[in-house]
PDB file of C-alpha atoms and ligand atoms in Angstrom:
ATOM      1  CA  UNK A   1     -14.684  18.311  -4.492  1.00  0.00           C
ATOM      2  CA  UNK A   2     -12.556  18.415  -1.588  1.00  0.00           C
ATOM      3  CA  UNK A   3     -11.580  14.886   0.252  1.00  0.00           C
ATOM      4  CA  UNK A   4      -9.870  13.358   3.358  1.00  0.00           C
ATOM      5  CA  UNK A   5      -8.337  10.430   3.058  1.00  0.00           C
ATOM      6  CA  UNK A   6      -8.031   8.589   6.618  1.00  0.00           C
ATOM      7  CA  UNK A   7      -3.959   6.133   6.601  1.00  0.00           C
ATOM      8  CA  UNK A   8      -2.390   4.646   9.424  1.00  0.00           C
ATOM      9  CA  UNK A   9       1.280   4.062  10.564  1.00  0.00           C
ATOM     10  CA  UNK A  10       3.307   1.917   9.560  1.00  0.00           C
ATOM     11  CA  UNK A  11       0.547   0.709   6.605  1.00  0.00           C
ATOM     12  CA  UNK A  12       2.031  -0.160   3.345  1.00  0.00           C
ATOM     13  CA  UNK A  13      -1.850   0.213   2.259  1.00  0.00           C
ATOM     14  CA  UNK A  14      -1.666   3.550   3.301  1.00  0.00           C
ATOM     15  CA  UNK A  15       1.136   5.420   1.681  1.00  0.00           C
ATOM     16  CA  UNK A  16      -0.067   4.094  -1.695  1.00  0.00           C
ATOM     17  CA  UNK A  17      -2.767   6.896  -2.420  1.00  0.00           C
ATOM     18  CA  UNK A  18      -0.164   9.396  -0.451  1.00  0.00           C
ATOM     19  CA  UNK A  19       2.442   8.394  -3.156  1.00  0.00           C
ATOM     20  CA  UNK A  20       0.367   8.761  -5.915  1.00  0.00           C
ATOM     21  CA  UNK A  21      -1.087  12.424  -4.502  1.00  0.00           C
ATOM     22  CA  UNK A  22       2.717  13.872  -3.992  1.00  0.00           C
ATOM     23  CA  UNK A  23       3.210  12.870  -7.824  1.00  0.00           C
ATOM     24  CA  UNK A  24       0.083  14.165  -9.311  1.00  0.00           C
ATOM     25  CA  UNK A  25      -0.413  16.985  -7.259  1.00  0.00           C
ATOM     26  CA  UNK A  26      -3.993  15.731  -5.844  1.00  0.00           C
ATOM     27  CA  UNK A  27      -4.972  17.525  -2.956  1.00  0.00           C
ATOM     28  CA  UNK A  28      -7.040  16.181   0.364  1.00  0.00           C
ATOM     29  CA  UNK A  29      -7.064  16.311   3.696  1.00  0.00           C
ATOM     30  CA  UNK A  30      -4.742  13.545   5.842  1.00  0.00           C
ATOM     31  CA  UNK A  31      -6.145  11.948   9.127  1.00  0.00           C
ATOM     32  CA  UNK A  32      -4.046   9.620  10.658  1.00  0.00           C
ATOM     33  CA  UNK A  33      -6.418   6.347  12.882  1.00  0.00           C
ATOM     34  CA  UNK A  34      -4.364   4.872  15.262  1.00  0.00           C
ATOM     35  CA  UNK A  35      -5.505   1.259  14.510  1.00  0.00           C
ATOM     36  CA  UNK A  36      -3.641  -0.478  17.527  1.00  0.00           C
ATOM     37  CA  UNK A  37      -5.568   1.677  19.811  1.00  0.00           C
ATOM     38  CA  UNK A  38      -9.049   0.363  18.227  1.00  0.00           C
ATOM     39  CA  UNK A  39      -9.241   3.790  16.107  1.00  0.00           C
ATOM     40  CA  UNK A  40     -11.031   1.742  12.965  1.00  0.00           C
ATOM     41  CA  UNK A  41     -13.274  -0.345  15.184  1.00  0.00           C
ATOM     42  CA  UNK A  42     -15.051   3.452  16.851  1.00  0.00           C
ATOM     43  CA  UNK A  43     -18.450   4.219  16.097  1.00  0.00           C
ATOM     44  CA  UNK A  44     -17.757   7.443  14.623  1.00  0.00           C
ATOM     45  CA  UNK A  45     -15.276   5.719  11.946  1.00  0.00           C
ATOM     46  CA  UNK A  46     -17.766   3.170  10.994  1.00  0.00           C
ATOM     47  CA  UNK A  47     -19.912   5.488  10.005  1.00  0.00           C
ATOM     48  CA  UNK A  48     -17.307   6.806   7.556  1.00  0.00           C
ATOM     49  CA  UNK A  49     -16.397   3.757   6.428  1.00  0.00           C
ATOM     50  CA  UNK A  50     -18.495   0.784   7.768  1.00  0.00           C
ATOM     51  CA  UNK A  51     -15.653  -1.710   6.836  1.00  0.00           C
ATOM     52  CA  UNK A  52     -13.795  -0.381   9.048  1.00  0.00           C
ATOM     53  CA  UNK A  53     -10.039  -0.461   7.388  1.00  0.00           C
ATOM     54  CA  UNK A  54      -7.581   2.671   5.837  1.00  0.00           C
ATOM     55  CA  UNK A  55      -6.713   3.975   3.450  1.00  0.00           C
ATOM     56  CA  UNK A  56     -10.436   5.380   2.698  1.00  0.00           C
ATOM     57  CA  UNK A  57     -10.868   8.737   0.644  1.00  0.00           C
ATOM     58  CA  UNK A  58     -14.105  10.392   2.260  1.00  0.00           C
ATOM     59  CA  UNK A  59     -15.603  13.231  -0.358  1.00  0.00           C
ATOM     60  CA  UNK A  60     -17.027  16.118   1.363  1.00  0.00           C
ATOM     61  CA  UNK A  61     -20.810  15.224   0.140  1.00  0.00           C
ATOM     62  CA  UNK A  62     -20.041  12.019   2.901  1.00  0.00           C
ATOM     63  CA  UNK A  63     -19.685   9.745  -0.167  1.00  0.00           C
ATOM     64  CA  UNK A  64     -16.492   7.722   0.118  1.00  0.00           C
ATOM     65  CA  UNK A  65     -14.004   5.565  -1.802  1.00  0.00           C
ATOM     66  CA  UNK A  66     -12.299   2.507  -0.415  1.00  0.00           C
ATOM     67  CA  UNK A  67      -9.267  -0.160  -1.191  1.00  0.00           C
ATOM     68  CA  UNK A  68      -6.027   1.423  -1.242  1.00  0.00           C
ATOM     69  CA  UNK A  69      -5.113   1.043  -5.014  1.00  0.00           C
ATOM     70  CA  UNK A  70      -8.664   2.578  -6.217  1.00  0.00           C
ATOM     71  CA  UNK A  71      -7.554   5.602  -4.463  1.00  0.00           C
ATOM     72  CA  UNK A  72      -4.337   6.205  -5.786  1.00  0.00           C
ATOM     73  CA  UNK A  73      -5.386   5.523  -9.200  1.00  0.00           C
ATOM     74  CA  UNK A  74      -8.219   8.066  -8.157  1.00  0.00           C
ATOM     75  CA  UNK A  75      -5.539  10.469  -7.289  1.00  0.00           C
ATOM     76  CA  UNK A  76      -2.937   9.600  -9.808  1.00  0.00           C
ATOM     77  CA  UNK A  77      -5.981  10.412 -12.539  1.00  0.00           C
ATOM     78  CA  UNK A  78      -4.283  13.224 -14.947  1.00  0.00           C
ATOM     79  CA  UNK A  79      -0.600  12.390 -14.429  1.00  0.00           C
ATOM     80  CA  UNK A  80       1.941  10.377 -15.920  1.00  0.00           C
ATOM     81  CA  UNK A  81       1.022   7.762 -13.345  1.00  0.00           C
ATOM     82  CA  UNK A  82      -1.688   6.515 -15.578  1.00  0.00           C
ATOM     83  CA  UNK A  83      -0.258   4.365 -18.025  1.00  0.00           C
ATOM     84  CA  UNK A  84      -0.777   5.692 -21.443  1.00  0.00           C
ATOM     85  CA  UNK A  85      -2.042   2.753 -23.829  1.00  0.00           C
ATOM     86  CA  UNK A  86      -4.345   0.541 -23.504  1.00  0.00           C
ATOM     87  CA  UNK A  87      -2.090  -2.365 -22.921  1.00  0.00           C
ATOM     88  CA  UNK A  88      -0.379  -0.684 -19.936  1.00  0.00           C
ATOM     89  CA  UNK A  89      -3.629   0.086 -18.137  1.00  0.00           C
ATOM     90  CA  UNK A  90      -4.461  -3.632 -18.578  1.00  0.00           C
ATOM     91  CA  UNK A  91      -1.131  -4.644 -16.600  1.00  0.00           C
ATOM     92  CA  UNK A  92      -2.177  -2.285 -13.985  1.00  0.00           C
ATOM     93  CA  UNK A  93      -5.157  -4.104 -13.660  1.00  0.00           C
ATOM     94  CA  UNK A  94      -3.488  -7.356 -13.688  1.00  0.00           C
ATOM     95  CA  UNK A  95      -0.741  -6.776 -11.559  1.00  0.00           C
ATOM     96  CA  UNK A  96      -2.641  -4.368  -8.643  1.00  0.00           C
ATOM     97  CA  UNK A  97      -5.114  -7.587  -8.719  1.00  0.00           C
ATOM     98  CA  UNK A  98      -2.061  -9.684  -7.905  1.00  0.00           C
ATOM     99  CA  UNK A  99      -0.349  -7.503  -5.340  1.00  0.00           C
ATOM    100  CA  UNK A 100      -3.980  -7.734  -3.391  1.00  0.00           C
ATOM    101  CA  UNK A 101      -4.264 -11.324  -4.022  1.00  0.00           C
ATOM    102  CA  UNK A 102      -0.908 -12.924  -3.890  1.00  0.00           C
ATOM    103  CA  UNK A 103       1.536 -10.011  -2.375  1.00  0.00           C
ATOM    104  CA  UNK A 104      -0.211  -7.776   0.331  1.00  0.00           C
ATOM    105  CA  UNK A 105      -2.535 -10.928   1.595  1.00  0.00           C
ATOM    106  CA  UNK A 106       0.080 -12.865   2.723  1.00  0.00           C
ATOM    107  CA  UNK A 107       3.144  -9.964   3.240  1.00  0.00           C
ATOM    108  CA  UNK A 108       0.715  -7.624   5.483  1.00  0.00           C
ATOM    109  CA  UNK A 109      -0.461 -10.511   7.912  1.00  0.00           C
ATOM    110  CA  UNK A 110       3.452 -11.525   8.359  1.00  0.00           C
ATOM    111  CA  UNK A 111       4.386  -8.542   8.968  1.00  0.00           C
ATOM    112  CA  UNK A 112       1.588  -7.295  11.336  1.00  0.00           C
ATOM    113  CA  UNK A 113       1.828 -10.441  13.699  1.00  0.00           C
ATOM    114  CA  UNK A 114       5.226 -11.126  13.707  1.00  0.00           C
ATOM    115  CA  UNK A 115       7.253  -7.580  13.318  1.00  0.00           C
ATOM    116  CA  UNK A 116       4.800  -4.822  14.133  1.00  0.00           C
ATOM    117  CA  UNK A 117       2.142  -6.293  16.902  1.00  0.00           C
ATOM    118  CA  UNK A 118       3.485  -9.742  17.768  1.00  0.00           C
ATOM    119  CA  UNK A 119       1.549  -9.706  21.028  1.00  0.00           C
ATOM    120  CA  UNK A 120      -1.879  -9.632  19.087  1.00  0.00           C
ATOM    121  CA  UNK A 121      -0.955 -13.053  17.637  1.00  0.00           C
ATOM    122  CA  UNK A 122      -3.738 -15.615  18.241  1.00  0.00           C
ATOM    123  CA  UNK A 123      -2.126 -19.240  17.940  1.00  0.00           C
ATOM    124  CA  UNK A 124      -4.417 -19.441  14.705  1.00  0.00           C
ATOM    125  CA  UNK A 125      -2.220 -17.030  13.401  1.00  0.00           C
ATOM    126  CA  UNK A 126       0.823 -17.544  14.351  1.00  0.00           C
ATOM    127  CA  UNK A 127       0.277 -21.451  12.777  1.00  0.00           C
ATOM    128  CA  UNK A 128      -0.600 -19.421   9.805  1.00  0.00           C
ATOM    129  CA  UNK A 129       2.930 -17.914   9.523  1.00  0.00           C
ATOM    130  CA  UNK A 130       5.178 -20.197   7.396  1.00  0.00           C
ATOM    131  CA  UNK A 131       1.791 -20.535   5.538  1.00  0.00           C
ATOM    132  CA  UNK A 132       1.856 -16.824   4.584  1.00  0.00           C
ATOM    133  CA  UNK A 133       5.581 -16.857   3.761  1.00  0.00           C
ATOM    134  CA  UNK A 134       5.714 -19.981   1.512  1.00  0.00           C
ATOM    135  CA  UNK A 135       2.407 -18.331  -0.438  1.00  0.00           C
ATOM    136  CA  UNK A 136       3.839 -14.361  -0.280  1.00  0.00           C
ATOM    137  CA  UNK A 137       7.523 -16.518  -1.863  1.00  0.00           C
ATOM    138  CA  UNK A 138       5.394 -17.692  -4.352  1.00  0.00           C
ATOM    139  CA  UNK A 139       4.536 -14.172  -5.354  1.00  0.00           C
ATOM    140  CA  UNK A 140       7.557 -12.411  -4.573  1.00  0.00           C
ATOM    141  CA  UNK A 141       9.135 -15.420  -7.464  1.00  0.00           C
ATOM    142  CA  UNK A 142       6.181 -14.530 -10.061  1.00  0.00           C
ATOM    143  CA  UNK A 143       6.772 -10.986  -9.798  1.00  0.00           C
ATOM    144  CA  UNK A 144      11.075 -11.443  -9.662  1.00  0.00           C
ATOM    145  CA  UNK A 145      10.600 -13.549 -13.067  1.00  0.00           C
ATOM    146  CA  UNK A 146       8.792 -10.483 -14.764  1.00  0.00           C
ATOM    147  CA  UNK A 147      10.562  -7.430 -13.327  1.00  0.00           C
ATOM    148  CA  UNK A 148      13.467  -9.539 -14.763  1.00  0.00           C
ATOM    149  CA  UNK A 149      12.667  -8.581 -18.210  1.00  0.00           C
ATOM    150  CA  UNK A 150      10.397  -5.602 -17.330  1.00  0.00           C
ATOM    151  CA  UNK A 151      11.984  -2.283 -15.114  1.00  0.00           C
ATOM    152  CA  UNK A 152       8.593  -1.498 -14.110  1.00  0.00           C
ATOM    153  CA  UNK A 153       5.188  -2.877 -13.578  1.00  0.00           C
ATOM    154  CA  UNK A 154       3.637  -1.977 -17.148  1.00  0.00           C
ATOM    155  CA  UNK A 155       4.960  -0.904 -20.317  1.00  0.00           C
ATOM    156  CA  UNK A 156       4.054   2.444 -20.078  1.00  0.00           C
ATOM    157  CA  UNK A 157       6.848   3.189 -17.414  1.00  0.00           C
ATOM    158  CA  UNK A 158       6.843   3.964 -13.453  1.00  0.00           C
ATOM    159  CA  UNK A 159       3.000   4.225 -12.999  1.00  0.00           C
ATOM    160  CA  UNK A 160       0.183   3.733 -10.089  1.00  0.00           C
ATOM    161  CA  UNK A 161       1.016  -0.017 -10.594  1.00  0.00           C
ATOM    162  CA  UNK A 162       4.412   0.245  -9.085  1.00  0.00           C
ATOM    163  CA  UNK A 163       3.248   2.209  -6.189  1.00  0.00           C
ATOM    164  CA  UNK A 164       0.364  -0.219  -5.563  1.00  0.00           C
ATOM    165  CA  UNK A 165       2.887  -3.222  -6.175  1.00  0.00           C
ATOM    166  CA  UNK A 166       5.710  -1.587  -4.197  1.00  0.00           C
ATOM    167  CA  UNK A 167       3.146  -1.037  -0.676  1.00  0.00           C
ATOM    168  CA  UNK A 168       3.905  -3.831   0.767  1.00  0.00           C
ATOM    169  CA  UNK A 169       6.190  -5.802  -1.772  1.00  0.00           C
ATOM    170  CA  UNK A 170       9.281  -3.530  -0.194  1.00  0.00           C
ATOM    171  CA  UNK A 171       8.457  -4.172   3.477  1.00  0.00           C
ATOM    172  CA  UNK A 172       8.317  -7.393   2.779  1.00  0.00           C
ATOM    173  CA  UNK A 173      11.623  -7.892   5.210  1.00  0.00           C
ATOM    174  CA  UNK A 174       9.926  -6.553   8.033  1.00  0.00           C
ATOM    175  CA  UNK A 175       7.750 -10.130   7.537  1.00  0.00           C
ATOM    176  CA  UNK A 176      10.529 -12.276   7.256  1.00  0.00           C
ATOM    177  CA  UNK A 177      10.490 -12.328   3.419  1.00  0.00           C
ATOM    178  CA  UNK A 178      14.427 -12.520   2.192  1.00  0.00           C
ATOM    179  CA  UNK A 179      14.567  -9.609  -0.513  1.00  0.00           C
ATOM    180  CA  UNK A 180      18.200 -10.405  -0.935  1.00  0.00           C
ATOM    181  CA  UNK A 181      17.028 -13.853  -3.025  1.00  0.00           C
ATOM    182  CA  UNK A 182      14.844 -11.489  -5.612  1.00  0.00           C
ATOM    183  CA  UNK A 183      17.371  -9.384  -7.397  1.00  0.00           C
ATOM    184  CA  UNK A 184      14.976  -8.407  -9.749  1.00  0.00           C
ATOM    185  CA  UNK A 185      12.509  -6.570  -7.529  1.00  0.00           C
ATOM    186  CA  UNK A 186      15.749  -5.560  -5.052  1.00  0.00           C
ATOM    187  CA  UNK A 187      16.512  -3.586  -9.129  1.00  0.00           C
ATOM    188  CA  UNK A 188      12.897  -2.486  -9.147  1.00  0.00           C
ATOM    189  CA  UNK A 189      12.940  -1.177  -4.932  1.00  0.00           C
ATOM    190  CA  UNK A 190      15.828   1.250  -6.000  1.00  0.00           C
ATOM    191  CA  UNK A 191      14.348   2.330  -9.014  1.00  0.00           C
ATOM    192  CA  UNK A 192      11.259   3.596  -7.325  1.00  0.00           C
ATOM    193  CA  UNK A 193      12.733   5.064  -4.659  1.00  0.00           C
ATOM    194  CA  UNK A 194      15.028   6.851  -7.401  1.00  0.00           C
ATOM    195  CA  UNK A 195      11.772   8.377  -8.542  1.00  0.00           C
ATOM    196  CA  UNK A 196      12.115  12.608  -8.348  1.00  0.00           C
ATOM    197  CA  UNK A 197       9.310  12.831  -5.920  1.00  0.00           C
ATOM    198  CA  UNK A 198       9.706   9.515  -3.811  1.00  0.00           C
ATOM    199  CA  UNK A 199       9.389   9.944  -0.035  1.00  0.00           C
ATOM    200  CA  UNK A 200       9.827   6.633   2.119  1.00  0.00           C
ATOM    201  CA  UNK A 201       7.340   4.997   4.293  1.00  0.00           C
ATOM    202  CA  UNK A 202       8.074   6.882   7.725  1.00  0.00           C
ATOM    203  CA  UNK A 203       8.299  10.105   6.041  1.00  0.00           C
ATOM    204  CA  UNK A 204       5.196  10.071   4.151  1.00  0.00           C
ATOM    205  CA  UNK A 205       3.581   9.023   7.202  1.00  0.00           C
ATOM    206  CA  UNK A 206       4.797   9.934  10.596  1.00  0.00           C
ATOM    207  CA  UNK A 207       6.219  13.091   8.970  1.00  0.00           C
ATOM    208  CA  UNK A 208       2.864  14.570   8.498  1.00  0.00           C
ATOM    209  CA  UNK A 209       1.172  13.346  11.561  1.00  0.00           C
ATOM    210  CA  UNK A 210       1.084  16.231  13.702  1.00  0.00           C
ATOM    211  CA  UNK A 211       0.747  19.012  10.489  1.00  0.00           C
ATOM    212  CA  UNK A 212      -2.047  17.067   9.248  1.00  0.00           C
ATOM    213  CA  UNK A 213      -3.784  16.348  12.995  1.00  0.00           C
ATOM    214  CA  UNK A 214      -3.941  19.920  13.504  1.00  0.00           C
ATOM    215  CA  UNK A 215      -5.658  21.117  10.599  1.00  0.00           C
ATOM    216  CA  UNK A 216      -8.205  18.240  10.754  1.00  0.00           C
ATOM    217  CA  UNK A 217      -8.820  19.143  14.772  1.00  0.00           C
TER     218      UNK A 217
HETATM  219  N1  GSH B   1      -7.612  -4.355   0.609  1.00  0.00           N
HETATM  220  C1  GSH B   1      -7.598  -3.219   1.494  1.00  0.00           C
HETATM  221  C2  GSH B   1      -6.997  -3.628   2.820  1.00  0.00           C
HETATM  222  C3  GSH B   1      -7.204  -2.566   3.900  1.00  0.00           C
HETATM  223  C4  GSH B   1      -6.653  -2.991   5.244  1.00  0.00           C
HETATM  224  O1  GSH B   1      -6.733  -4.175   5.640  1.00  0.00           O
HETATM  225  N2  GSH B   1      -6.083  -2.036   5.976  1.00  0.00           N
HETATM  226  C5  GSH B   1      -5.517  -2.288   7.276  1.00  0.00           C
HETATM  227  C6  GSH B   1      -4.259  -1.448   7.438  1.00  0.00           C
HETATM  228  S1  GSH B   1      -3.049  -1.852   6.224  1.00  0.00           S
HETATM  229  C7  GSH B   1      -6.501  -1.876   8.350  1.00  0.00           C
HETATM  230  O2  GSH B   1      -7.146  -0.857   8.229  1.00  0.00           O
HETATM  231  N3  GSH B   1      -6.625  -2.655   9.418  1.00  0.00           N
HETATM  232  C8  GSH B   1      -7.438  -2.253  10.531  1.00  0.00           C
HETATM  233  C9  GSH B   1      -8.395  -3.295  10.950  1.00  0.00           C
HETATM  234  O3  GSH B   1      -8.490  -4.340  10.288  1.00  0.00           O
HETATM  235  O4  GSH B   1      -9.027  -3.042  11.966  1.00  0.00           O
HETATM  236  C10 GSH B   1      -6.817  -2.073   0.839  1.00  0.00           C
HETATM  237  O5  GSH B   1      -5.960  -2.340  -0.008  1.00  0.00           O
HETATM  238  O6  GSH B   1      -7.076  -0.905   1.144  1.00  0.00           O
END
């Protein structure tokens, strides 16, 4: 079955099921929504995907899978990015449920309102700012504590989890978060972007745009 998977700029959501397709080999279309410009919000998207958010892997029977870290274990399926025992694909579990929970809820809101579209800022939001960053330090310290004694997310080795984990955990100074303070995931950053087949954030994304916009036209 052939897919398209729909990402955005600038989206730490978004280059998690593009990391895990560049390791696995998955193929799919790429079609970049400009979300600033209202992109998600169009008719014709909602009828893709009526929650209206990327990363969201349409199949070509107009079937569809959503949240960012079900697609790139989708994708990673049948490479090494699956962790091989049974414990390992239990600390994906756990820790893709915390980087959704306690990471990416409070990093991605930082970031968007403060560093990428300040000017959208309601006053709601902007009071929720130190809010986000004392809850996203409280994560950032959990997940410090066990890269500590762990070099990556499960047991098994650089898998899905550390791409789903590292999303938004490594833009996190783009939302004010101090990475300097966390040595252990500073260790962890460098050891996934040591990874053979890493590409960074404005590669994987912006470096495709126009490739991937003119097959989908
Ligand atoms: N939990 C979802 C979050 C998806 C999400 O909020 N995506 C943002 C971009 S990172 C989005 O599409 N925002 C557009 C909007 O809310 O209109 C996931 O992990 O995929």
């Amino acid at each position: 079955m052939t897919a398209t998977l729909y990402v955005t700029q600038g989206s730490g959501n978004s280059i998690k099921p593009l990391m895990a397709a560049r390791r696995s080999g998955a193929q799919c279309a790429v079609r970049y929504m400009d979300v600033l410009a209202g992109a998600t919000r169009e008719p014709e998207y909602l009828a893709i995907n009526p929650q209206g958010v990327v990363p969201y892997l349409q199949f070509d029977d107009g079937s569809g899978l959503g949240e960012s870290n079900a697609i790139a274990w989708y994708l990673a399926e049948g490479s090494d990015l699956i962790p091989g025992s049974a414990l390992g694909r239990a600390q994906a579990i756990r820790w893709m449920n915390f980087e959704q929970t306690a990471l990416e809820a409070n990093i991605s809101p930082v970031r968007f309102f403060t560093h990428i579209a300040p000017q959208l800022a309601s006053d709601d939001q902007l009071a929720m700012v130190p809010v986000w960053r004392e809850q996203g330090n409280k994560g950032l310290t959990i997940l410090d504590a066990y890269l500590a004694h762990n070099d990556f997310v499960t047991c098994d080795g650089y898998s899905v989890a550390d791409i789903a984990v590292y999303g938004y955990t490594h833009l996190a100074g783009e939302g004010g978060f101090d990475l300097n303070e966390y040595t252990a995931i500073s260790a962890w950053i460098e050891r996934v972007a040591g990874q053979a087949d890493y590409q960074p954030i404005d590669v994987l994304l912006d470096g495709l745009d126009r490739d991937t916009l003119e097959k989908a036209a």
